[in-house]
mmCIF file of C-alpha atoms in Angstrom:
data_model
loop_
_atom_site.group_PDB
_atom_site.id
_atom_site.type_symbol
_atom_site.label_atom_id
_atom_site.label_comp_id
_atom_site.label_asym_id
_atom_site.label_seq_id
_atom_site.Cartn_x
_atom_site.Cartn_y
_atom_site.Cartn_z
ATOM 1 C CA MET A 1 -43.590 -148.306 -22.433
ATOM 2 C CA ASN A 2 -40.559 -148.397 -20.109
ATOM 3 C CA THR A 3 -40.955 -145.754 -17.346
ATOM 4 C CA LYS A 4 -37.918 -146.613 -15.211
ATOM 5 C CA PRO A 5 -35.433 -144.252 -16.956
ATOM 6 C CA LEU A 6 -37.961 -141.389 -16.811
ATOM 7 C CA LEU A 7 -38.683 -142.084 -13.133
ATOM 8 C CA ARG A 8 -34.949 -142.147 -12.303
ATOM 9 C CA ALA A 9 -34.461 -138.836 -14.108
ATOM 10 C CA LEU A 10 -37.368 -137.268 -12.203
ATOM 11 C CA LEU A 11 -36.029 -138.566 -8.861
ATOM 12 C CA LEU A 12 -32.566 -137.214 -9.663
ATOM 13 C CA LEU A 13 -34.064 -133.823 -10.566
ATOM 14 C CA ALA A 14 -36.142 -133.820 -7.357
ATOM 15 C CA GLY A 15 -32.989 -134.577 -5.358
ATOM 16 C CA LEU A 16 -31.184 -131.652 -6.962
ATOM 17 C CA LEU A 17 -34.098 -129.271 -6.374
ATOM 18 C CA CYS A 18 -34.342 -130.199 -2.690
ATOM 19 C CA GLY A 19 -30.609 -129.909 -2.128
ATOM 20 C CA THR A 20 -28.881 -127.678 0.389
ATOM 21 C CA ALA A 21 -28.455 -123.927 -0.020
ATOM 22 C CA ALA A 22 -25.938 -122.689 -2.549
ATOM 23 C CA ARG A 23 -22.477 -121.820 -1.415
ATOM 24 C CA ALA A 24 -20.221 -119.573 -3.396
ATOM 25 C CA GLN A 25 -17.816 -121.559 -5.524
ATOM 26 C CA SER A 26 -15.746 -118.441 -5.954
ATOM 27 C CA CYS A 27 -15.873 -114.781 -5.030
ATOM 28 C CA GLY A 28 -13.662 -111.900 -6.034
ATOM 29 C CA VAL A 29 -13.376 -108.304 -4.942
ATOM 30 C CA SER A 30 -12.113 -105.172 -6.658
ATOM 31 C CA ALA A 31 -11.909 -101.566 -5.509
ATOM 32 C CA THR A 32 -11.065 -98.154 -6.870
ATOM 33 C CA ALA A 33 -8.322 -96.164 -5.157
ATOM 34 C CA LEU A 34 -9.294 -93.924 -2.241
ATOM 35 C CA ALA A 35 -7.681 -90.525 -2.864
ATOM 36 C CA PHE A 36 -8.115 -87.592 -0.481
ATOM 37 C CA GLY A 37 -6.361 -84.913 -2.498
ATOM 38 C CA ASN A 38 -4.452 -82.092 -0.785
ATOM 39 C CA TYR A 39 -4.532 -81.620 2.985
ATOM 40 C CA THR A 40 -3.456 -78.261 4.414
ATOM 41 C CA SER A 41 -1.209 -78.424 7.472
ATOM 42 C CA PRO A 42 -1.064 -77.194 10.143
ATOM 43 C CA GLY A 43 -4.691 -76.985 11.217
ATOM 44 C CA GLY A 44 -6.281 -78.271 8.032
ATOM 45 C CA ALA A 45 -9.983 -78.936 7.646
ATOM 46 C CA ARG A 46 -11.157 -82.537 7.614
ATOM 47 C CA ALA A 47 -10.972 -84.252 4.255
ATOM 48 C CA ASP A 48 -13.495 -86.833 3.051
ATOM 49 C CA SER A 49 -13.332 -89.246 0.142
ATOM 50 C CA SER A 50 -14.889 -92.496 -1.032
ATOM 51 C CA ALA A 51 -14.079 -95.522 -3.163
ATOM 52 C CA ALA A 52 -16.168 -98.149 -4.925
ATOM 53 C CA VAL A 53 -15.917 -101.809 -3.878
ATOM 54 C CA LEU A 54 -17.380 -104.553 -6.091
ATOM 55 C CA VAL A 55 -17.882 -108.167 -4.948
ATOM 56 C CA THR A 56 -18.588 -110.826 -7.592
ATOM 57 C CA CYS A 57 -19.590 -114.401 -6.656
ATOM 58 C CA THR A 58 -20.404 -117.547 -8.603
ATOM 59 C CA PRO A 59 -22.667 -120.025 -6.756
ATOM 60 C CA GLN A 60 -21.531 -123.625 -6.392
ATOM 61 C CA TYR A 61 -24.934 -125.187 -7.015
ATOM 62 C CA LEU A 62 -26.791 -124.448 -10.179
ATOM 63 C CA LEU A 63 -30.411 -125.018 -9.121
ATOM 64 C CA LEU A 64 -32.771 -122.921 -6.971
ATOM 65 C CA ALA A 65 -30.688 -121.840 -3.957
ATOM 66 C CA CYS A 66 -29.013 -118.859 -5.547
ATOM 67 C CA LYS A 67 -27.490 -116.971 -2.614
ATOM 68 C CA SER A 68 -23.833 -116.335 -1.894
ATOM 69 C CA SER A 69 -23.027 -114.726 1.470
ATOM 70 C CA TYR A 70 -19.689 -113.034 2.125
ATOM 71 C CA THR A 71 -17.789 -110.822 4.558
ATOM 72 C CA LEU A 72 -15.424 -107.953 3.664
ATOM 73 C CA SER A 73 -12.603 -106.981 5.999
ATOM 74 C CA LEU A 74 -9.943 -104.270 5.832
ATOM 75 C CA SER A 75 -6.488 -104.516 7.349
ATOM 76 C CA VAL A 76 -5.204 -101.667 9.536
ATOM 77 C CA GLY A 77 -2.670 -100.767 6.862
ATOM 78 C CA ASP A 78 1.114 -100.575 6.685
ATOM 79 C CA HIS A 79 1.616 -97.599 9.029
ATOM 80 C CA ALA A 80 -1.033 -98.051 11.752
ATOM 81 C CA SER A 81 -0.411 -97.189 15.375
ATOM 82 C CA GLY A 82 -2.479 -99.802 17.191
ATOM 83 C CA ALA A 83 -5.914 -99.655 15.599
ATOM 84 C CA GLN A 84 -5.414 -96.084 14.262
ATOM 85 C CA ARG A 85 -4.749 -96.075 10.523
ATOM 86 C CA GLN A 86 -2.077 -93.665 9.362
ATOM 87 C CA MET A 87 -0.625 -92.591 6.046
ATOM 88 C CA ALA A 88 3.099 -92.007 5.903
ATOM 89 C CA ALA A 89 5.490 -89.682 4.098
ATOM 90 C CA GLY A 90 8.967 -90.375 5.433
ATOM 91 C CA ALA A 91 8.722 -89.955 9.218
ATOM 92 C CA GLY A 92 5.467 -87.946 8.947
ATOM 93 C CA ARG A 93 2.178 -89.627 9.883
ATOM 94 C CA LEU A 94 -1.334 -88.482 8.954
ATOM 95 C CA ALA A 95 -4.241 -90.240 10.735
ATOM 96 C CA TYR A 96 -7.318 -91.298 8.804
ATOM 97 C CA GLY A 97 -10.335 -93.570 9.177
ATOM 98 C CA LEU A 98 -12.278 -95.941 6.929
ATOM 99 C CA PHE A 99 -16.031 -96.366 7.310
ATOM 100 C CA SER A 100 -18.935 -98.381 5.905
ATOM 101 C CA ASP A 101 -21.511 -95.556 6.126
ATOM 102 C CA SER A 102 -21.715 -92.134 4.497
ATOM 103 C CA LEU A 103 -21.940 -90.381 7.898
ATOM 104 C CA ARG A 104 -18.563 -91.950 8.732
ATOM 105 C CA GLN A 105 -19.747 -93.276 12.075
ATOM 106 C CA GLN A 106 -19.374 -97.043 11.476
ATOM 107 C CA PRO A 107 -15.691 -98.011 11.251
ATOM 108 C CA TRP A 108 -14.846 -100.686 8.682
ATOM 109 C CA GLY A 109 -12.087 -102.962 9.875
ATOM 110 C CA ASP A 110 -10.885 -106.499 10.331
ATOM 111 C CA GLY A 111 -13.384 -107.538 13.009
ATOM 112 C CA GLY A 112 -10.957 -106.653 15.803
ATOM 113 C CA ALA A 113 -9.698 -103.387 17.264
ATOM 114 C CA SER A 114 -9.832 -101.615 13.876
ATOM 115 C CA GLY A 115 -13.616 -102.074 13.689
ATOM 116 C CA PRO A 116 -16.247 -104.529 12.502
ATOM 117 C CA THR A 117 -16.313 -106.141 9.089
ATOM 118 C CA THR A 118 -19.125 -105.601 6.621
ATOM 119 C CA GLY A 119 -20.807 -108.121 4.396
ATOM 120 C CA GLY A 120 -23.674 -108.995 2.190
ATOM 121 C CA THR A 121 -25.517 -111.571 0.166
ATOM 122 C CA ILE A 122 -25.722 -111.855 -3.593
ATOM 123 C CA SER A 123 -28.938 -113.435 -4.870
ATOM 124 C CA THR A 124 -29.187 -114.394 -8.522
ATOM 125 C CA SER A 125 -31.303 -116.785 -10.519
ATOM 126 C CA LEU A 126 -32.739 -117.277 -13.971
ATOM 127 C CA LEU A 127 -36.504 -117.874 -13.733
ATOM 128 C CA ASN A 128 -35.904 -119.117 -10.155
ATOM 129 C CA LEU A 129 -34.359 -122.278 -11.632
ATOM 130 C CA VAL A 130 -30.698 -121.735 -12.453
ATOM 131 C CA CYS A 131 -28.169 -119.748 -10.414
ATOM 132 C CA LEU A 132 -26.011 -117.203 -12.193
ATOM 133 C CA PRO A 133 -22.902 -115.277 -11.175
ATOM 134 C CA GLY A 134 -23.772 -111.990 -9.507
ATOM 135 C CA SER A 135 -22.245 -108.897 -8.002
ATOM 136 C CA LYS A 136 -22.918 -106.344 -5.295
ATOM 137 C CA SER A 137 -21.493 -102.858 -4.843
ATOM 138 C CA HIS A 138 -20.334 -101.278 -1.590
ATOM 139 C CA THR A 139 -18.917 -97.831 -0.906
ATOM 140 C CA LEU A 140 -15.864 -97.340 1.284
ATOM 141 C CA TYR A 141 -15.840 -93.931 2.974
ATOM 142 C CA GLY A 142 -12.642 -92.306 4.200
ATOM 143 C CA ARG A 143 -11.945 -89.327 6.436
ATOM 144 C CA ILE A 144 -8.830 -87.427 7.502
ATOM 145 C CA PRO A 145 -9.666 -85.643 10.781
ATOM 146 C CA ALA A 146 -9.135 -81.871 10.975
ATOM 147 C CA ASN A 147 -6.329 -80.016 12.783
ATOM 148 C CA GLN A 148 -3.407 -82.354 12.165
ATOM 149 C CA SER A 149 0.069 -80.899 11.914
ATOM 150 C CA VAL A 150 2.284 -82.888 9.589
ATOM 151 C CA PRO A 151 5.322 -82.131 7.426
ATOM 152 C CA ALA A 152 4.732 -81.525 3.715
ATOM 153 C CA GLY A 153 4.878 -84.654 1.583
ATOM 154 C CA SER A 154 3.007 -87.208 -0.451
ATOM 155 C CA TYR A 155 1.234 -89.399 2.122
ATOM 156 C CA SER A 156 0.063 -92.926 1.360
ATOM 157 C CA ASP A 157 -0.870 -96.223 2.950
ATOM 158 C CA SER A 158 -1.709 -99.693 1.701
ATOM 159 C CA VAL A 159 -4.777 -101.489 3.098
ATOM 160 C CA VAL A 160 -5.692 -105.075 2.204
ATOM 161 C CA LEU A 161 -9.345 -105.737 1.371
ATOM 162 C CA THR A 162 -10.305 -109.407 1.925
ATOM 163 C CA VAL A 163 -13.494 -111.211 0.898
ATOM 164 C CA THR A 164 -14.419 -114.320 2.902
ATOM 165 C CA TYR A 165 -17.202 -116.595 1.642
#
């Protein structure tokens, strides 16, 4: 009986099983629109809203180490004044904030003046042997502070959501 091919196959399998941790081969991100609805001005009450963010990653290695770590960052938007995000309608500006927690105390930004990034890890495996694509949900919380005086209009802003892995 010739055992060399079987031994080589077992050594190759052992090498794959003892390999380094999985890195994401690819990750993608999608989000629903964040819509605040109507804001009464002058002196309106604060307005809160939220949006769903979904990160999907496919691990690079297919055995055992089934974790993909990532970071999510948000740009300051098209109409920001410094680190303060603002929506615009013509010359009118309406300040708002984006947060990673439901209490709206942890700003979600680009890692700089607009606030820290947020992140996570996706762990997936089939019988602890084969890595599978996986996803993780996040919620983006928004708030328009109370008592702003702005002209009537349809206010909007565009913020870029980036996944780094």
